[in-house]
Short mmCIF file of C-alpha atoms in Angstrom, two decimals:
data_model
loop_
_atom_site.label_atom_id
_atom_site.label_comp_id
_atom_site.label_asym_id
_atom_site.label_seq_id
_atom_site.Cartn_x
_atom_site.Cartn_y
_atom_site.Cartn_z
CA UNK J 948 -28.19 -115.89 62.89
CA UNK J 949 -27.93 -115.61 66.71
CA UNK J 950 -30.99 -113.94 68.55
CA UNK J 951 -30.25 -109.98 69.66
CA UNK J 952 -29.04 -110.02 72.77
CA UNK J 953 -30.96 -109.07 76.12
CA UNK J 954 -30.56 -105.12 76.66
CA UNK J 955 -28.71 -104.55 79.82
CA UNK J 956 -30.12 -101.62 81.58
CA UNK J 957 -27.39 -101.45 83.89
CA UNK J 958 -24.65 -100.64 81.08
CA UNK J 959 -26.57 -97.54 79.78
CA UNK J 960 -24.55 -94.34 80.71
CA UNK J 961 -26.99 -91.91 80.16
CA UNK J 962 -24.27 -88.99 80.84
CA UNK J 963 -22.03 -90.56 78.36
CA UNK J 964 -24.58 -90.42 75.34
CA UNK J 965 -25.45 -87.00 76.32
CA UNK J 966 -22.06 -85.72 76.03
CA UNK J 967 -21.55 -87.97 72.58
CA UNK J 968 -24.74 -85.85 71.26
CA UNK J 969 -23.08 -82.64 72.32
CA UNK J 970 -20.26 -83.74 70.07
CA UNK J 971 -21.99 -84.96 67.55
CA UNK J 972 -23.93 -82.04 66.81
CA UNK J 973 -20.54 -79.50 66.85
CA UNK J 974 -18.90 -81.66 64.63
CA UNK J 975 -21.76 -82.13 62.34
CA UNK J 976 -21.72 -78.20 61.91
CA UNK J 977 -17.68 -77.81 61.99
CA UNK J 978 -17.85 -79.86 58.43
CA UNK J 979 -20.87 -77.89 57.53
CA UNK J 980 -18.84 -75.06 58.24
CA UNK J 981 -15.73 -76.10 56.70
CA UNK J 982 -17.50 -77.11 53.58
CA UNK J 983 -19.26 -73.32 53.26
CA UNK J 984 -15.73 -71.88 53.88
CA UNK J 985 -14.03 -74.64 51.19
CA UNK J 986 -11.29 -74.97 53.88
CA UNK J 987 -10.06 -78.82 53.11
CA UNK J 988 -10.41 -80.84 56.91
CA UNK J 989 -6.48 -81.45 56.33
CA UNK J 990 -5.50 -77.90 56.73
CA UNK J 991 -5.76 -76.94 60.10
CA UNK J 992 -7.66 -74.30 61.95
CA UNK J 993 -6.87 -72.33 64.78
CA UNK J 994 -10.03 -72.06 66.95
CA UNK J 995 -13.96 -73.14 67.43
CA UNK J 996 -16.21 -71.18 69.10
CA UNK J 997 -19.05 -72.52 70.48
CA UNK J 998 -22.50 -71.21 72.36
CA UNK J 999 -25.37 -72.67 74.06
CA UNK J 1000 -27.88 -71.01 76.76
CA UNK J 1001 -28.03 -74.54 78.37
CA UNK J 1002 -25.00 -75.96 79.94
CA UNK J 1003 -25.82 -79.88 78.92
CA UNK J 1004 -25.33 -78.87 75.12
CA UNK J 1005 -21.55 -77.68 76.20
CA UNK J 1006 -21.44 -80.14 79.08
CA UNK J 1007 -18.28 -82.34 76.80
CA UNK J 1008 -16.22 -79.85 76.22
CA UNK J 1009 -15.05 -80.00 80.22
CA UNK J 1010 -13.91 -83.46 79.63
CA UNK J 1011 -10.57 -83.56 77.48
CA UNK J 1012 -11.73 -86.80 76.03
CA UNK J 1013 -14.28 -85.09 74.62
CA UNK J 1014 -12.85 -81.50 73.26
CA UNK J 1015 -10.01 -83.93 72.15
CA UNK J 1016 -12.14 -85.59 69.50
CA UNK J 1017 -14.14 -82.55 68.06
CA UNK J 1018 -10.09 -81.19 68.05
CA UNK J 1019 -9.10 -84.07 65.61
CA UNK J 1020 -11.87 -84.93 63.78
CA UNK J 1021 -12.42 -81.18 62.83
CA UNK J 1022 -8.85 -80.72 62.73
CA UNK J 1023 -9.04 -77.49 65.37
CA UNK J 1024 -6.14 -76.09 67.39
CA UNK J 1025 -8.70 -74.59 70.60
CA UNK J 1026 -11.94 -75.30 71.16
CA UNK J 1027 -13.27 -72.23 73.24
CA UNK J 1028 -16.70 -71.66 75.26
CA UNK J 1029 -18.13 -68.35 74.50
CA UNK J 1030 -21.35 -66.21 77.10
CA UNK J 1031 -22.14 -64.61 74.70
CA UNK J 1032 -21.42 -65.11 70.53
CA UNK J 1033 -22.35 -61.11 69.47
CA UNK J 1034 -19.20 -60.21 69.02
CA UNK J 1035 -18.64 -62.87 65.80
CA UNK J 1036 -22.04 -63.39 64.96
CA UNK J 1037 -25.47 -60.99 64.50
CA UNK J 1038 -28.81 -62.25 63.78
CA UNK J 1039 -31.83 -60.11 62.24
CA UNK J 1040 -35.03 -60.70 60.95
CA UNK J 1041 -36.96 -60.23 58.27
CA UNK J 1042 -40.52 -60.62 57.26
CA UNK J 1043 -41.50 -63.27 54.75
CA UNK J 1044 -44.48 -61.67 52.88
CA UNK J 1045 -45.51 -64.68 50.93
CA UNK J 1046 -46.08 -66.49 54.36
CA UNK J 1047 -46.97 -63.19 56.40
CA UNK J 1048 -49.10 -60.84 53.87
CA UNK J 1049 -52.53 -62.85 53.70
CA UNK J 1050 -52.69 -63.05 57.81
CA UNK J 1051 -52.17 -59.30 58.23
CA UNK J 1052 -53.18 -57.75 55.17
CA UNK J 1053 -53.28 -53.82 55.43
CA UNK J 1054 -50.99 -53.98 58.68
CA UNK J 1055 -48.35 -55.77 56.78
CA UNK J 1056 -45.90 -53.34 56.44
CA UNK J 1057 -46.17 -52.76 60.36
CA UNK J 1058 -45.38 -56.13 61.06
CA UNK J 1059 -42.51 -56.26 58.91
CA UNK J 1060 -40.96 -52.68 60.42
CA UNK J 1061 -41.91 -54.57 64.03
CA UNK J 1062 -40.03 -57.87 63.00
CA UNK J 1063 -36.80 -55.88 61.47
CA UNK J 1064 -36.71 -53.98 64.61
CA UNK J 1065 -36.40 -57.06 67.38
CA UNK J 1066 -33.92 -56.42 69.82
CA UNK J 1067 -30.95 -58.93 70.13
CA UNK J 1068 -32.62 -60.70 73.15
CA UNK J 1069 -36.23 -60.81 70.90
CA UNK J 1070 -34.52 -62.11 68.29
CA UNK J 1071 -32.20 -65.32 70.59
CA UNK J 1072 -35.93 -66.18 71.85
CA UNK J 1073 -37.18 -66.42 68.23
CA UNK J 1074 -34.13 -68.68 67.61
CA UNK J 1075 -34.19 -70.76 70.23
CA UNK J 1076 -38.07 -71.41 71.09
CA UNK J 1077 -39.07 -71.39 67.22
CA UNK J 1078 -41.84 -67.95 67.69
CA UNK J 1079 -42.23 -65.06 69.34
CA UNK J 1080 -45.26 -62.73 70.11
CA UNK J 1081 -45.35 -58.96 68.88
CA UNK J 1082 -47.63 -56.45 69.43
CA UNK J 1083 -49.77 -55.36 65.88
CA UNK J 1084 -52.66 -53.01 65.96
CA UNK J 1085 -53.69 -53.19 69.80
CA UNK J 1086 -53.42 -57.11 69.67
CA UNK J 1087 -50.86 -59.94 70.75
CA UNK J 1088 -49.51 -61.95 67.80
CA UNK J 1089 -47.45 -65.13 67.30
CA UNK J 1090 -44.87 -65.14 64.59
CA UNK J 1091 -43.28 -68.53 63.90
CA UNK J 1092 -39.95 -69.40 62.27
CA UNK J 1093 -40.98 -70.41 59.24
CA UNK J 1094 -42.62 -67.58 59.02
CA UNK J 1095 -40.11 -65.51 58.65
CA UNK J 1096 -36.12 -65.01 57.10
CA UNK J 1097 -33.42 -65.30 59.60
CA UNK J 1098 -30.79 -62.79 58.62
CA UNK J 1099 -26.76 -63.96 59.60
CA UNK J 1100 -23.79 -61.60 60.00
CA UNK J 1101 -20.89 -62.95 60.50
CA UNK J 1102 -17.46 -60.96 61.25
CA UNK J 1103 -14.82 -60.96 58.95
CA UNK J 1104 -12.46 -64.42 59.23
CA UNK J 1105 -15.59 -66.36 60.41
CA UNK J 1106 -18.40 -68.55 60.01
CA UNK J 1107 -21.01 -69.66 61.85
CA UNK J 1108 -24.07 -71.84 61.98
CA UNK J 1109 -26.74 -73.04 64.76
CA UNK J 1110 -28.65 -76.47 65.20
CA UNK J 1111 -31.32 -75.75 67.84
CA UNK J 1112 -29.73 -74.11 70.74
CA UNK J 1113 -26.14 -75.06 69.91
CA UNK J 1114 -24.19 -72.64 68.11
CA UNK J 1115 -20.65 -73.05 66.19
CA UNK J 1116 -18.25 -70.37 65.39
CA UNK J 1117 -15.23 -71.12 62.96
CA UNK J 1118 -12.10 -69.02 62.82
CA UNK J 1119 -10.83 -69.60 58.99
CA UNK J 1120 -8.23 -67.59 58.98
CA UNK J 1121 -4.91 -69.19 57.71
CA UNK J 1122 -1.89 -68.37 58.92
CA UNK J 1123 1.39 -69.18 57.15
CA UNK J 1124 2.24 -71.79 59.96
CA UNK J 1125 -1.45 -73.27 59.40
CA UNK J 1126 -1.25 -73.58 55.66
CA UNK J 1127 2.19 -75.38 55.76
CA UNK J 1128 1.02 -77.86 58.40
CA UNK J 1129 -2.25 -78.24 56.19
CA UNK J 1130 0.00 -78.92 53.04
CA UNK J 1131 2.06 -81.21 55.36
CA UNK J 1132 -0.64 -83.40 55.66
CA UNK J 1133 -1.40 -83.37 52.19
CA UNK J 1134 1.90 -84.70 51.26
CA UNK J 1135 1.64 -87.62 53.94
CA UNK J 1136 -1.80 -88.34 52.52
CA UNK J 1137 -0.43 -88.50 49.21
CA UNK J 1138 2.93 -90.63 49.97
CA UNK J 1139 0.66 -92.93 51.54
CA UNK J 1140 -1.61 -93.74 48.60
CA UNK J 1141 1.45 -94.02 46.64
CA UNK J 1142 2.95 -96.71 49.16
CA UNK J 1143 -0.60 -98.61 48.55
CA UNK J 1144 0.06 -97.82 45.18
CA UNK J 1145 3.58 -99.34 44.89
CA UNK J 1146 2.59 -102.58 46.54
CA UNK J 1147 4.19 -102.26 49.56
CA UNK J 1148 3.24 -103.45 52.53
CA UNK J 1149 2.02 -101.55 56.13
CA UNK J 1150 5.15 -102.15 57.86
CA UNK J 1151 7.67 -101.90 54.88
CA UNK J 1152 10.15 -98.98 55.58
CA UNK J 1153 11.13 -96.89 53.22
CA UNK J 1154 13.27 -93.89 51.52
CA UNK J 1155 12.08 -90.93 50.02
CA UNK J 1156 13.43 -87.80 47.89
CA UNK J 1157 11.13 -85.42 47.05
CA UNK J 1158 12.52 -82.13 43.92
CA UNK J 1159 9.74 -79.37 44.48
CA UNK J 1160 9.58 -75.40 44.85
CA UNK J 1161 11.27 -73.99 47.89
CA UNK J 1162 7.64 -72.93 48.91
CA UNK J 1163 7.33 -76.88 49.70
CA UNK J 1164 10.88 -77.62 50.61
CA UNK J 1165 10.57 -75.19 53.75
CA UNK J 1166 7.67 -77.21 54.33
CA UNK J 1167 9.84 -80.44 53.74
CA UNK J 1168 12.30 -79.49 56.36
CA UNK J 1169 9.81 -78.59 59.03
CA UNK J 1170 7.70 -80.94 59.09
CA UNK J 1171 10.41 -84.08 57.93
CA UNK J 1172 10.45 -85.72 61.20
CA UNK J 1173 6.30 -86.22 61.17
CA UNK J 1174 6.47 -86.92 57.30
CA UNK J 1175 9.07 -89.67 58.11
CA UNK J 1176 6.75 -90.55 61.11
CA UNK J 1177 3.29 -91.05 58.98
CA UNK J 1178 4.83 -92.42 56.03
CA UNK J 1179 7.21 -95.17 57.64
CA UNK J 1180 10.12 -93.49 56.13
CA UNK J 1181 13.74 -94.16 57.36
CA UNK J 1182 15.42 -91.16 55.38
CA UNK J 1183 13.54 -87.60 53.61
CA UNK J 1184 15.99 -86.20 51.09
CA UNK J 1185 16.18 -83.98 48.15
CA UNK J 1186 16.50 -84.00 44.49
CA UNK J 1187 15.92 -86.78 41.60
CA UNK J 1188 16.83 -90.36 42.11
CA UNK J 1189 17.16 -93.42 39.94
CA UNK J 1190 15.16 -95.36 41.83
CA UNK J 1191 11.56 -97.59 40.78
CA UNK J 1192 9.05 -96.11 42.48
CA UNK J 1193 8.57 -92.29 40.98
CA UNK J 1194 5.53 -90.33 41.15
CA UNK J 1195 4.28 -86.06 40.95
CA UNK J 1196 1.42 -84.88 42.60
CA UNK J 1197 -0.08 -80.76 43.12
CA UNK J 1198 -0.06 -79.73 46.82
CA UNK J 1199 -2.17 -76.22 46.50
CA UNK J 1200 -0.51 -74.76 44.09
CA UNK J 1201 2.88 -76.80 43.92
CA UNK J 1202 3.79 -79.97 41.66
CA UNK J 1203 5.99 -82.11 44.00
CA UNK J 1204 8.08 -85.17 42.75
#
């Protein structure tokens, strides 16, 4: 029930909550993107893409603090700058006649051949100021956003999305490598909750043996040092043992004991 305190001009870092922003909004749109591609944030990803025509919306990712935290949270191998994003993502446009047809009537169909016809550049402006002006009948007119579809390709592997002048590009491709760290981390998520589970406590060590598919023992053996790591485990072996604490639980497509 204390009063707020006095703000303290003097400890604002202006830079610092610009950068934060900048992250912010590309991790906001990696989930978005993850969530379109139903890629699960615990299997990893090998690169990020992103774009912006104004260097302050990029301005974090030249501070490895930064990059480092869109890395983890979106669970990203490389984050990469890119000039230019045409070669992973188009953009076209397409009338919206509902919106568009009472304003221009009998030119209509013009405007909509003038609109589907924007050059790349044309179309970046339209994106990134909200209109554009096109030339109809002899006379100058201002076509909006929202007046209008936005049209997305994206190449084959990817997906992409924009919030203002920020763009995102997400490699989901999954390697072999990718998918067994991914289902690595699925089994330390699951040995954890069965820990909590068990009753035991943060700091109890423990033993495990794990009977599952060779699919998942290859996995077992690669990643057994960082399983052992995570999970506070002294020992990772194989096969059934009489012991208490027993459990199964799917990984993909794999039942592991």
């Amino acid at each position: 029930l204390e009063l707020w305190p006095a703000v303290q001009e003097g400890e604002i870092d202006a830079g610092l909550e610009k950068r934060m922003g900048g992250v912010l909004k590309a991790v906001s749109l990696g989930h978005a993107l993850r969530n379109a591609a139903q890629t699960k944030v615990r299997t990893p990803l090998a690169e990020l893409f992103v774009h912006s025509p104004y260097p302050v919306e990029t301005e974090w990712l030249g501070m490895e603090e930064f990059a480092f935290l869109v890395r983890d949270e979106l669970n990203i191998k490389k984050i990469t700058l890119l000039a230019d994003p045409g070669t992973y993502v188009k953009y076209g446009v397409k009338a919206d006649f509902a919106k568009l047809g009472k304003r221009f009537g009998k030119n209509m169909k013009q405007a909509a051949r003038t609109l589907a016809g924007l050059a790349p550049a044309d179309v970046k402006t339209l994106l990134s100021k909200g209109e554009i002006s096109i030339e109809l009948d002899g006379k100058k007119e201002v076509i909006t956003k929202e007046e209008v579809q936005i049209l997305q390709e994206t190449a084959q592997g990817y997906v992409a999305g924009a919030e203002g002048d920020l763009t995102v590009i997400l490699d989901t491709r999954l390697t072999p490598e990718l998918v067994n760290e991914g289902m690595a981390r699925e089994i330390v998520n699951r040995i954890q909750n069965f820990r909590k589970d068990s009753g035991f406590e943060v700091s109890d060590r423990i033993e495990l043996s794990c009977r599952a598919p060779e699919e998942v023992s290859v996995v077992l053996r690669e990643f057994g040092e960082h399983i052992c790591m995570e999970t506070l485990a002294e020992k990772l072996g194989e096969g059934e043992r009489d012991w208490q604490f027993k459990t199964a639980f799917k990984a993909g497509e794999y039942t592991i004991e």
